[in-house]
Coordinates of C-alpha atoms and ligand atoms in Angstrom, one line a residue:
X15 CA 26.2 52.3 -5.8
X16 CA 23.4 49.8 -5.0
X17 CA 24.1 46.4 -5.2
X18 CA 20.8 44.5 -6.7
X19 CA 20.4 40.9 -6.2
X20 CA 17.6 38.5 -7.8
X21 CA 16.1 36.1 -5.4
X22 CA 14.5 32.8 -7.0
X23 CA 11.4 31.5 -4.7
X24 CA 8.9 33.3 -2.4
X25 CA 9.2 30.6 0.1
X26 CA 10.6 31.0 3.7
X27 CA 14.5 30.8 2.8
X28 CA 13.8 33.4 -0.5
X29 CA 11.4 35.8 2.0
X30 CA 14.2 35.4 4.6
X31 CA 17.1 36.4 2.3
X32 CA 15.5 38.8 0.7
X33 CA 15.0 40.6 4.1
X34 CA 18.5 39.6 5.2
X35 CA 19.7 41.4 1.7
X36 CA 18.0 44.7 2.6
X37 CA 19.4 44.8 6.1
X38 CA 22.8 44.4 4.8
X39 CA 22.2 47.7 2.0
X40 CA 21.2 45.7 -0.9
X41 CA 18.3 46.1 -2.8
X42 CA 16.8 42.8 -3.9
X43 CA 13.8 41.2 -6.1
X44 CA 12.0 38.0 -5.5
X45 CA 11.0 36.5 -8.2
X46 CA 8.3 33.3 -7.7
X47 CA 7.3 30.9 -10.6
X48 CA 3.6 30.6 -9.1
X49 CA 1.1 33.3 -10.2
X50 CA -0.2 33.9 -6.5
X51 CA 1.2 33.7 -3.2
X52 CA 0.3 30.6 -1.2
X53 CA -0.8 30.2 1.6
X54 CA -2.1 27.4 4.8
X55 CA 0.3 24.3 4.6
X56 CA 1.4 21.9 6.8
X57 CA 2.4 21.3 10.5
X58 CA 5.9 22.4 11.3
X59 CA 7.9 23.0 14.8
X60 CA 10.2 26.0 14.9
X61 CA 13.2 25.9 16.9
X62 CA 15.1 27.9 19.1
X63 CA 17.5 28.8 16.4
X64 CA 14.6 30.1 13.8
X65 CA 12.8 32.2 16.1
X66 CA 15.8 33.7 16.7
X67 CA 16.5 34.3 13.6
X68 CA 13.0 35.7 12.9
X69 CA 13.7 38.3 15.6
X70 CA 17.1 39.0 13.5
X71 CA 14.8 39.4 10.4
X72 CA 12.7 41.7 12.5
X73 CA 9.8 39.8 12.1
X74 CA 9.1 37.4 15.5
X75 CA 6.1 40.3 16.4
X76 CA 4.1 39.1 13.1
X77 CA 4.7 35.7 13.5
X78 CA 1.3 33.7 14.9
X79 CA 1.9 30.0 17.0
X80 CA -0.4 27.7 18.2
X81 CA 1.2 25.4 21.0
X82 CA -1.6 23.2 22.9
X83 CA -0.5 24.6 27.0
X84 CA 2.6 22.4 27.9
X85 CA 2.8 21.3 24.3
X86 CA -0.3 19.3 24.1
X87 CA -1.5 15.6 25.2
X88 CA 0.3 13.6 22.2
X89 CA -1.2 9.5 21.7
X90 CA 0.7 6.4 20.4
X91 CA -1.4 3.9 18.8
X92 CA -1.0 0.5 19.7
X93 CA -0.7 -2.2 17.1
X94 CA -4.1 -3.5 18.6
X95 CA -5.4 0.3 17.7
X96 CA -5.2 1.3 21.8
X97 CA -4.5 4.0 22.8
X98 CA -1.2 4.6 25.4
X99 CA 0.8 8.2 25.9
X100 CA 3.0 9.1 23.3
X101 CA 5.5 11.7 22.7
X102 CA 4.8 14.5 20.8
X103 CA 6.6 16.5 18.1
X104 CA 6.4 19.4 20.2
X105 CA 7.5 17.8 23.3
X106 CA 11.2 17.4 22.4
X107 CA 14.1 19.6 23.9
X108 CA 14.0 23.2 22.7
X109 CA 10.4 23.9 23.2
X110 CA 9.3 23.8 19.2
X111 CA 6.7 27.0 18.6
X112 CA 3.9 25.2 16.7
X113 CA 3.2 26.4 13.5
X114 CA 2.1 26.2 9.9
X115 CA 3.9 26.7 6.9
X116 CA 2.3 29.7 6.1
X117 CA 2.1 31.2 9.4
X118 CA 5.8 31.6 9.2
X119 CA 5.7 32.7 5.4
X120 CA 2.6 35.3 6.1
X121 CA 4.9 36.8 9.1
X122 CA 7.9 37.2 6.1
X123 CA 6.0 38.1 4.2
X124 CA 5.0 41.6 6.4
X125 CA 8.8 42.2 6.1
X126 CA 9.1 42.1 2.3
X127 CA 5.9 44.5 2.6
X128 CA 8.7 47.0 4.9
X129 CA 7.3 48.9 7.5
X130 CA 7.7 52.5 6.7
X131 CA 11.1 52.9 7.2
X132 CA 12.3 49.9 5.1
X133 CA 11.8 49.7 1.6
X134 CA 9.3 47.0 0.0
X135 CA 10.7 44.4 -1.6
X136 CA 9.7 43.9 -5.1
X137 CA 8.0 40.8 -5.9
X138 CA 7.0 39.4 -9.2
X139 CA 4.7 36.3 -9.6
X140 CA 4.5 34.0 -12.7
X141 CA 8.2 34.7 -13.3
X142 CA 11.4 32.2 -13.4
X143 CA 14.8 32.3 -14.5
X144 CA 15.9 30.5 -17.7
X145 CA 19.2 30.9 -18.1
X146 CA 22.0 32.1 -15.8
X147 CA 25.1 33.5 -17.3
X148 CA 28.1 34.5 -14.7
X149 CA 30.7 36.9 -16.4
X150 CA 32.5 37.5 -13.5
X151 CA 31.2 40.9 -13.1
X152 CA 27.8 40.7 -13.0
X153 CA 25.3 37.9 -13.5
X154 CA 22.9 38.3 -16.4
X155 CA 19.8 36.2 -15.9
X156 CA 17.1 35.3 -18.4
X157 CA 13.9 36.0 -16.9
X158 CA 10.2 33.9 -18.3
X159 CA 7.1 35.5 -17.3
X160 CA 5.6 32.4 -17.6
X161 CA 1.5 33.9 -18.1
X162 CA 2.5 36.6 -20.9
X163 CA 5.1 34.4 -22.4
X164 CA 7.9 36.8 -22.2
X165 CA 11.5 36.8 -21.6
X166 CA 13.6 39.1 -21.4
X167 CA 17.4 39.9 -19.6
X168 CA 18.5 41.5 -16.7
X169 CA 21.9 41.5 -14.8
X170 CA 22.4 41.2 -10.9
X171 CA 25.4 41.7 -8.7
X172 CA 24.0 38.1 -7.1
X173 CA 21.5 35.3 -7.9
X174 CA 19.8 33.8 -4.6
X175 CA 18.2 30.2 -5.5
X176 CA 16.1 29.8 -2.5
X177 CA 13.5 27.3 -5.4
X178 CA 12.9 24.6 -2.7
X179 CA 14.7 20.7 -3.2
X180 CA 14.1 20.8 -7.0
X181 CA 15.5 24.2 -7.3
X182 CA 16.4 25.5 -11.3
X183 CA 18.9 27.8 -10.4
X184 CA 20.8 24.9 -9.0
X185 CA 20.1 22.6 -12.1
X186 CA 21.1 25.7 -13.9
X187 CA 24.5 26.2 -12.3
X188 CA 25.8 23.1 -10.1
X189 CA 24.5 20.4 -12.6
X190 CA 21.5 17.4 -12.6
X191 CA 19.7 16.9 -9.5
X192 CA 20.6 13.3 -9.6
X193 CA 24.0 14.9 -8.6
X194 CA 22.5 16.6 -5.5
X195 CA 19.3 15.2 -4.2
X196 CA 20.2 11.7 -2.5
X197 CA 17.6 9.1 -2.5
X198 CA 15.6 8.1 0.8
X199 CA 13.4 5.3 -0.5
X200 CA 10.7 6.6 1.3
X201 CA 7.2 8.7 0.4
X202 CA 5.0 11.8 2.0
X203 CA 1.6 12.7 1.8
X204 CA 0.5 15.8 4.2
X205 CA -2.5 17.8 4.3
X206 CA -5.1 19.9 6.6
X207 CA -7.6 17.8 8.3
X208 CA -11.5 19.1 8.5
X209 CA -11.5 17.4 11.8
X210 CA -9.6 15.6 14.4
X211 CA -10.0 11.7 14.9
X212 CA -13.0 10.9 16.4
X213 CA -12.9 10.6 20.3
X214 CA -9.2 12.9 20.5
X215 CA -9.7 16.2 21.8
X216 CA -8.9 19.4 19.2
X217 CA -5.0 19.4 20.2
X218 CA -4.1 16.0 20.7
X219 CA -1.5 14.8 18.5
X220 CA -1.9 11.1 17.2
X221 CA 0.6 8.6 16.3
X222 CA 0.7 5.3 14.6
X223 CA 4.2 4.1 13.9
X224 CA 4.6 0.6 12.2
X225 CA 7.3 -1.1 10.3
X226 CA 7.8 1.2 7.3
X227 CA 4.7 3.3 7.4
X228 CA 3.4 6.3 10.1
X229 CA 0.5 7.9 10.6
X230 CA 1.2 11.4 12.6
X231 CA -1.5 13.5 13.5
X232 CA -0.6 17.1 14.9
X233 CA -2.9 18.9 16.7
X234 CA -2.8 22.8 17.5
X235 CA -4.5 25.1 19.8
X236 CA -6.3 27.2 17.4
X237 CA -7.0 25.2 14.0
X238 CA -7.7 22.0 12.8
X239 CA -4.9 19.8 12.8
X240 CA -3.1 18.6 9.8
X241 CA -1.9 15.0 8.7
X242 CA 1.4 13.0 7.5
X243 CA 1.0 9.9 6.2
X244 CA 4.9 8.5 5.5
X245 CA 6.0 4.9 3.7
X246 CA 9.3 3.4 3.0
X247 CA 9.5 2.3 -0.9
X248 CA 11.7 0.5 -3.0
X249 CA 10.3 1.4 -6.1
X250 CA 9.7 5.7 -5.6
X251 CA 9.1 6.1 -9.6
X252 CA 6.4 4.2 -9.1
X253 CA 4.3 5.8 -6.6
X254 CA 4.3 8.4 -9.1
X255 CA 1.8 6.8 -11.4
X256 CA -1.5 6.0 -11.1
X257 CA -4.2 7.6 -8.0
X258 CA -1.7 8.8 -5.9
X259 CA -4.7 7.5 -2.4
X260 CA -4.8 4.7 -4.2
X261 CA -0.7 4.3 -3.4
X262 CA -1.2 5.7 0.5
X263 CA -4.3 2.8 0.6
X264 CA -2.0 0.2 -0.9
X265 CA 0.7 1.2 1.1
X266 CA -1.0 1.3 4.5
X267 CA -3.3 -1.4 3.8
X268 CA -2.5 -3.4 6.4
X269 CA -3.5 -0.9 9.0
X270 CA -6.9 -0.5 9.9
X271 CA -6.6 1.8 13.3
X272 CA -8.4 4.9 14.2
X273 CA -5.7 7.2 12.8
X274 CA -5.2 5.5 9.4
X275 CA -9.3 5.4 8.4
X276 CA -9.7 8.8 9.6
X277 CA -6.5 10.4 7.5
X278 CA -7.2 8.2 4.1
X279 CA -10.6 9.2 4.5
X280 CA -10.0 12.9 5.1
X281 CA -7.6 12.8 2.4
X282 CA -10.5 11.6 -0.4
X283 CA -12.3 15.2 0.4
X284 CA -9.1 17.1 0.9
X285 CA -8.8 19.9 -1.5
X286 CA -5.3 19.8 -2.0
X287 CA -2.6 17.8 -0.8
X288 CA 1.3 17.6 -1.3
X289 CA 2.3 14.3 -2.3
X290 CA 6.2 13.6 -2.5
X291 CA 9.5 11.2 -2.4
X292 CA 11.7 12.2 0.4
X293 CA 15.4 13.0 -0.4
X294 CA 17.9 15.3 1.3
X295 CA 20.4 17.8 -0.8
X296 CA 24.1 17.3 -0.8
X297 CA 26.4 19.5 -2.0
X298 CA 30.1 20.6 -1.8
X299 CA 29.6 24.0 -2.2
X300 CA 26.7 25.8 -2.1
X301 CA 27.6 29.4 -4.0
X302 CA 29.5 29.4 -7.5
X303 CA 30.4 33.0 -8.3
X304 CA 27.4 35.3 -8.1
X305 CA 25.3 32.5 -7.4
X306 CA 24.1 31.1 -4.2
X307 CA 21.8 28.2 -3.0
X308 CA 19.6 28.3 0.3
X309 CA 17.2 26.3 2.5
X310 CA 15.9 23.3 0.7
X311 CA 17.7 24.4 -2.6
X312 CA 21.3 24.3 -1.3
X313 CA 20.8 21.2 2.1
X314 CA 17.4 20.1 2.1
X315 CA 17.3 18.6 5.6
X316 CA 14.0 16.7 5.0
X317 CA 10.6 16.6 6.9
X318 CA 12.4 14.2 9.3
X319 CA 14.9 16.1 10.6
X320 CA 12.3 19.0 11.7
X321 CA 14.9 21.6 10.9
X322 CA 14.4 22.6 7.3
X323 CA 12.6 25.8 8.4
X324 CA 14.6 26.8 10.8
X325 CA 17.3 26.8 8.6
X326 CA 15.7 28.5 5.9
X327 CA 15.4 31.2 7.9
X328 CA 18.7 30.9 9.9
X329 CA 20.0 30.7 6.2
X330 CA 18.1 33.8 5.0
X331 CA 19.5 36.3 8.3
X332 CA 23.2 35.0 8.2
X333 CA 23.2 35.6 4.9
X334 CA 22.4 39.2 5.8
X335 CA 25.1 39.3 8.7
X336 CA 27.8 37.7 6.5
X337 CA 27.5 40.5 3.5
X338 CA 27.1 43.3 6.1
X339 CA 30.5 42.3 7.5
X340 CA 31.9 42.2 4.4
X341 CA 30.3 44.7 2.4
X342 CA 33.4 45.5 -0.5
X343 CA 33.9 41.4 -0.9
X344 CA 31.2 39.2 -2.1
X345 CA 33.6 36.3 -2.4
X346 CA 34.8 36.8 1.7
X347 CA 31.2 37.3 2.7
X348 CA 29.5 33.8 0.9
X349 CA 32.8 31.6 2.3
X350 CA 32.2 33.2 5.8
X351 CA 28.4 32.2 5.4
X352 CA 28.6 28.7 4.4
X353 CA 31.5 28.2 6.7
X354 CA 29.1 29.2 10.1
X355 CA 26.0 27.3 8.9
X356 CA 27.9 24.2 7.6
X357 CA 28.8 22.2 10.5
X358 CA 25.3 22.6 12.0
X359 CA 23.6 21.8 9.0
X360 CA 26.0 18.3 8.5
X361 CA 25.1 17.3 12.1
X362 CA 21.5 17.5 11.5
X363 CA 21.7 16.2 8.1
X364 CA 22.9 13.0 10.0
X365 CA 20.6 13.3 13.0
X366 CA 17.6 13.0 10.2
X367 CA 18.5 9.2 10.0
X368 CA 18.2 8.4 13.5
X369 CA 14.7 10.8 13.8
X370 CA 13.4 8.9 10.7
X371 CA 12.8 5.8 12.9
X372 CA 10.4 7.9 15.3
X373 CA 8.4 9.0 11.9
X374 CA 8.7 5.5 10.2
X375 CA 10.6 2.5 12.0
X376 CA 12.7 0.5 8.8
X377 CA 11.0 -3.2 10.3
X378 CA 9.9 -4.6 13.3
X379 CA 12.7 -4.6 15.4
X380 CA 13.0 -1.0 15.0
X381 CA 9.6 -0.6 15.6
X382 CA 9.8 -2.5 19.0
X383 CA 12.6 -0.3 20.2
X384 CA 10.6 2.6 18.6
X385 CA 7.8 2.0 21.3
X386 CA 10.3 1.5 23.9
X387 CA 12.3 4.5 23.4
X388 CA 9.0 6.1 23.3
X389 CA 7.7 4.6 26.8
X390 CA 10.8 5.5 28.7
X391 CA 10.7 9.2 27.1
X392 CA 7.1 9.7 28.2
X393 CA 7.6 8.2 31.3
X394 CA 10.7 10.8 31.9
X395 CA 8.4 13.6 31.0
X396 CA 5.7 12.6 33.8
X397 CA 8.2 12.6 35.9
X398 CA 9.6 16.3 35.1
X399 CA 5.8 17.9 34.8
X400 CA 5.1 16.3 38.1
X401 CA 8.4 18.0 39.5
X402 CA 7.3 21.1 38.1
X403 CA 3.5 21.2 39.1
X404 CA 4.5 20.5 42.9
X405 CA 7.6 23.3 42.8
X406 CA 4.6 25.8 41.4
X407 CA 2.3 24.7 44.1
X408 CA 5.0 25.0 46.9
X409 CA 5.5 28.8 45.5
X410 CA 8.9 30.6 45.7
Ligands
FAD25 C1 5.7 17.4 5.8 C2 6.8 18.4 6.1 C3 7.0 18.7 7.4 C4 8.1 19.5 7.8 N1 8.2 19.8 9.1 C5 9.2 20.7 9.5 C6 9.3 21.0 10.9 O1 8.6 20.5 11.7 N2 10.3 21.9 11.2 C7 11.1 22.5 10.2 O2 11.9 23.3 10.6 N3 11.0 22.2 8.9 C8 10.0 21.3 8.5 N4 9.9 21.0 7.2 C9 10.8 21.5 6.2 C10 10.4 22.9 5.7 O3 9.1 23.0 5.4 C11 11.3 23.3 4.5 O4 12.6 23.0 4.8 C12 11.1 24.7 4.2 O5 9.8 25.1 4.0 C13 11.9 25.0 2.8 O6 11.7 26.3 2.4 P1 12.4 26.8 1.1 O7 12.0 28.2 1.0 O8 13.8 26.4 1.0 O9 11.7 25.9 -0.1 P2 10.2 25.8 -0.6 O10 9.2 25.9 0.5 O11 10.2 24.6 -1.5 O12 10.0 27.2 -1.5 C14 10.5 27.3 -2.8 C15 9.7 28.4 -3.5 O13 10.3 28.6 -4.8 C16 9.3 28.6 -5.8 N5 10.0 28.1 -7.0 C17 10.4 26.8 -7.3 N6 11.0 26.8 -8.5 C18 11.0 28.1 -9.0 C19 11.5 28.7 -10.2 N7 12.1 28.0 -11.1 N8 11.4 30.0 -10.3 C20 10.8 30.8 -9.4 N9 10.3 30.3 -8.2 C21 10.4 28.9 -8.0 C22 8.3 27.7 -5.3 O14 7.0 27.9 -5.9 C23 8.3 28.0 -3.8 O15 7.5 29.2 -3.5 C24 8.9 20.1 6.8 C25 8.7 19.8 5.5 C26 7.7 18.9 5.1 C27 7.5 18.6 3.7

């Protein structure tokens, strides 16, 4: 018999366990509460661990990246608004494949479309779950289509809740986000920009890192680059109310470089923006029964961490893996999942801390040691491109 499971969220960890799901014999539906699919997005580095995970997904071949050759020229503003070399996302260990949100979403979603000899995955738009009711043997779920204003109920042999930080199904099952989501004092605002900062080439990628506030631009090889604008806060209710650029121009008022003017500025035409509080997700447990959290839902790593997608997806085919190998016993199969992804995801849980200070330095000290971590790094990577430009010019 079939086993069916409802996956909440057409995002990459719902796409990614959904595809995991139907390698591992079950036959899965993705619900998603917005009407359309969505598409564009911002800047994010993939690593080694996602890609391969895409190619466990069977879908690396649809999945499009746009490194800048050796990863790009990356600039770090000065506080005088000069410019000196700086180190790039894309320049760290690993070799990041530079992407957007939706290039890796538009590459899952070709595997939820199948390819002939695997089975679409059905997905429903303007639908959510309301209510979530374990019995032990199967999980009956209250579904909303939210356009018709409809509910009715259906029953699944597993719930997925793969509905980002603020997930429902979590609310639903684990309790309050106040329980989960842990508080970072600190605020976001990314979007695409029409056009790079005047006088940087297309794929540069710009930096301006002060006490408390950064400025990151991240350029690509094919496409305009996009923008993050990040500020620490004591008071993150707040930034909620009133002209959310009237908040970024408040809180970066201070800076007047290159970077700064050019992202506020783009960000007054932009057509749409995300704008958001930064937390990361803690929980003991992340399955209950028949239910189970992934990517943001279940550890949301955080935008400084740079591993949140590669999780998602990570999370998506080991889910896959861990249900194949245990294919009579879901209980055996979600321990042996959370149990391999755990320790990694702790370590970079704690690693985000540290990486914060690159985005956004806490105060001037940190900034100061910021620019000199920075120096040193750049200098060491002159060093190993030089190396490597004279052993390819010397030949085998
Ligand atoms: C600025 C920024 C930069 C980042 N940079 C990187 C990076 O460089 N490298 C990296 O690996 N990661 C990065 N990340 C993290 C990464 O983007 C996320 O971790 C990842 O996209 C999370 O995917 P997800 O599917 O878990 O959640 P989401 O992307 O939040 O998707 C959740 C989906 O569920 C839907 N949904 C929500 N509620 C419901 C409901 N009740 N019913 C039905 N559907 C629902 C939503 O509409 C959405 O489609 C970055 C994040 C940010 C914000």
């Amino acid at each position: 018999m079939e086993r069916r499971a409802l996956v909440v969220g057409l995002g990459i960890a719902g796409m990614a366990a959904a595809i995991g799901l139907r390698q591992a014999g079950w036959q899965p539906v993705i619900v998603e509460r917005a009407p359309v699919r969505r598409r564009g997005g911002y800047f994010i580095g993939l690593m080694p661990e996602g890609r391969r995970a895409a190619a466990d997904l069977g879908i690396a071949a649809h999945l499009h990246t746009r490194n800048p050759p050796d990863g790009g020229k990356a600039y770090s503003l000065t506080r005088r608004g000069t410019r000196e070399p700086g180190l790039g996302f894309l320049h760290q260990p690993g070799a990041p494949a530079a992407v957007v949100r939706g290039d890796i979403e538009a590459a899952l979603w070709e595997g939820v479309q199948g390819d002939g000899t695997d089975k679409p995955i059905p997905v429903r738009f303007a639908t959510k779950p309301v209510e979530i009711d374990d019995t032990g043997a199967r999980a009956r779920v209250l579904l909303e289509e939210t356009g018709a204003a409809t509910w009715h109920r259906e029953s699944f042999d597993l719930v997925v809740g793969a509905d980002g930080m603020r997930s429902g199904v979590r609310r639903m099952v684990f309790g309050p986000h106040e329980d989960h989501m842990t508080e970072w004092n600190a605020m976001i605002c990314v979007f695409q920009l029409e056009e790079q900062v005047p006088s940087f080439a297309a794929a540069d990628s710009v930096i301006s890192a002060r006490a408390g506030r950064g400025a990151w631009v991240f350029g690509f090889a094919d496409r305009p680059p996009t923008a993050l604008l990040t500020y620490r806060t004591d008071d993150v209710e707040g930034q909620f109310t009133g002209s959310r650029i009237e908040r970024l121009r408040t809180a970066f008022s201070d800076m007047d470089d290159p970077v700064v003017r050019h992202a506020l500025n783009a960000l007054e035409q932009a057509p749409d923006f995300l704008f958001d509080s930064v937390h990361q997700v803690k929980m003991p447990r992340w399955s209950r029964g028949r239910v189970v959290l992934v990517g943001d839902a279940a550890w949301c790593l955080n935008l400084y961490s740079g591993m949140g997608a590669t999780f998602a997806l990570r999370g998506g085919a080991e889910l896959g893996r861990a249900l194949r190998e245990s294919p009579g016993d879901l209980g055996a199969a979600l321990a042996a999942w959370e149990s391999r992804l755990r320790p990694s995801i702790t370590r970079h849980q704690r690693l985000a801390r540290l990486k914060r200070q690159l985005f956004v330095p806490s105060n001037r000290p940190a900034e100061a040691v910021r620019s000199v971590v920075v120096r040193l790094a750049c200098a060491a990577r002159e060093r190993r491109l030089a190396r490597a430009r004279a052993a390819a010019k010397e030949g085998p």
